[in-house]
Each structure stands twice: as C-alpha cells, then as structure tokens.
Short mmCIF file of C-alpha atoms in Angstrom, two decimals:
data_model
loop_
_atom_site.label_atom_id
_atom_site.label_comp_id
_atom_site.label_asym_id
_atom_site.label_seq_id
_atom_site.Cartn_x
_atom_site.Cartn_y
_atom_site.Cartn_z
CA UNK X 240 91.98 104.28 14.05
CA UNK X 241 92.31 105.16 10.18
CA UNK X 242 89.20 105.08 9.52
CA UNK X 243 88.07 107.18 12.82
CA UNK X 244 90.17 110.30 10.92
CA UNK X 245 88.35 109.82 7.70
CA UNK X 246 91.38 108.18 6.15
CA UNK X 247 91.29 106.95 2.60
CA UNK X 248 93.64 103.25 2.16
CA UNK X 249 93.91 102.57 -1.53
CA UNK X 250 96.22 99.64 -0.77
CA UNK X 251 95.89 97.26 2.17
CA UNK X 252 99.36 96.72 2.22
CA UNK X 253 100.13 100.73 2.50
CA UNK X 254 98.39 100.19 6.40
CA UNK X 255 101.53 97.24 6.80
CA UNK X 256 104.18 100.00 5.40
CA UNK X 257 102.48 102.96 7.77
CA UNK X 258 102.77 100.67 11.11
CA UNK X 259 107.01 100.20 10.12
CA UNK X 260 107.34 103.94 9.42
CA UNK X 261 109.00 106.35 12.44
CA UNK X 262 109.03 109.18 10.48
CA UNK X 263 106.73 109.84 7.05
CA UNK X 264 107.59 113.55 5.26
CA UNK X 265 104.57 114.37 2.74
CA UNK X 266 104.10 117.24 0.76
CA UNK X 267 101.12 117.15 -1.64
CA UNK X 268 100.69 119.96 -3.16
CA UNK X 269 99.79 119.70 -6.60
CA UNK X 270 99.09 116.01 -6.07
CA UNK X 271 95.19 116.15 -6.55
CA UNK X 272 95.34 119.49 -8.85
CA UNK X 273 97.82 118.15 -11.35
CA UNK X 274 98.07 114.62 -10.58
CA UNK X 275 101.87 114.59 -10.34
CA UNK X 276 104.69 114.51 -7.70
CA UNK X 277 107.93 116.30 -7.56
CA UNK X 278 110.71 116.16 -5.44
CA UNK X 279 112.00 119.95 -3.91
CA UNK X 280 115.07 120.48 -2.21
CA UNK X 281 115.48 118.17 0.98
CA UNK X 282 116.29 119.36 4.66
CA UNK X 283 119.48 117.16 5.32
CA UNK X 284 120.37 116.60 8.94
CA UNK X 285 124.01 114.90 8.25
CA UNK X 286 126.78 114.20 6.23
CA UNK X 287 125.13 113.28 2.97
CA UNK X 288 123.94 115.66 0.53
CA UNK X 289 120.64 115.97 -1.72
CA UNK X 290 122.09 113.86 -4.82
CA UNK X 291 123.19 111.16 -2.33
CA UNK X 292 120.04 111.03 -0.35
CA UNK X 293 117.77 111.02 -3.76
CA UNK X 294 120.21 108.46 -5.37
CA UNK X 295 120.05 106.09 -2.19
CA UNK X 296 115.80 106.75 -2.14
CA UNK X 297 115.89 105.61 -5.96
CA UNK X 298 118.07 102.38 -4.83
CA UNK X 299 115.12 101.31 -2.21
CA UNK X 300 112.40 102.08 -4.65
CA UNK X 301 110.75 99.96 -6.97
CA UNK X 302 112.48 100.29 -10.12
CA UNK X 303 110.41 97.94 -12.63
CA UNK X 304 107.84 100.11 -15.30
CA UNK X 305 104.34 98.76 -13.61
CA UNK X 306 104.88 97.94 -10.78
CA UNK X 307 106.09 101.51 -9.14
CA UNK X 308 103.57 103.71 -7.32
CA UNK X 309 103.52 107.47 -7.88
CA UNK X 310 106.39 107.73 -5.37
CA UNK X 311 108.22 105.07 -6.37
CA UNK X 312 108.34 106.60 -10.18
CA UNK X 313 108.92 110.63 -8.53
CA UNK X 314 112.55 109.29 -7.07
CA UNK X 315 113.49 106.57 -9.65
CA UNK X 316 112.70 110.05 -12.96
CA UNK X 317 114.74 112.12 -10.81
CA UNK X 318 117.97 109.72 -10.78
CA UNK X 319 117.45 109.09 -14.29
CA UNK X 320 117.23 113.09 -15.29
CA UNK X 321 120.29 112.91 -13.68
CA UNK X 322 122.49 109.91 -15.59
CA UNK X 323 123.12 108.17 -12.08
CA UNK X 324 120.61 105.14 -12.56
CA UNK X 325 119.78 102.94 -15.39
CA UNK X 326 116.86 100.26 -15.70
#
C-alpha cells in the first residue's frame, strides 16, 4: 500500500512503528530545505502542559548519541536547552 502512494521507507522497521501508530502529527517544513527539525508550540487537549508533554516525549525517545534518529535528537535538544534531562 506504501509503495502504491509513492512512499519512500528508509528503515524497514519505521513500516513496524507506522502499523502501532493511531495518530502520527508531522510537520516538515524546513526538513528537506535545511535539513533540521524543530519543535513549535503543541496543541494540548488536557491537563498537561507543553514542558510536560516535551519532557515525557524526551523520556520515550532514544536518548544514546548514535543511535537517535532526527526525531529522536529534536525532543531529547529541547529537554536539554531546558536543564530538565541529562545523558
């Protein structure tokens, strides 16, 4: 079915994380152009606010140098811009 949209897989194991997901929020601008992510102010639905929710993210990322993706390293920088995490 990917493939049938023209979709791009760098990782077979991203097509595994894709089938758990309900819900994926993307925003990719500046992505290709600059080859960096950045986090912008969330949409929260609920009782916990935008330090919380990027704090929490950062706990279920990958936190080792290496072996982050480009997401991965996006949440973990902006907990550690902040003081809240340490490697």
């Amino acid at each position: 079915r990917l493939a049938s949209r023209k979709v791009i897989v760098a990782r077979l194991s991203a097509i595994e994380e894709l089938a758990g997901m309900t819900i994926l929020c993307s925003d990719k601008t500046g992505t290709l152009t600059q080859n960096k992510l950045s986090l912008k102010e969330p949409l929260l639905m609920g009782d916990m606010n935008a330090e919380e929710l990027v704090f929490y993210s950062a706990l279920s990322a990958k936190r080792v140098e290496g072996a982050q993706d480009a997401i991965d390293k996006c949440i973990v920088d902006a907990v550690k811009t902040k003081g809240k995490l340490t490697s």
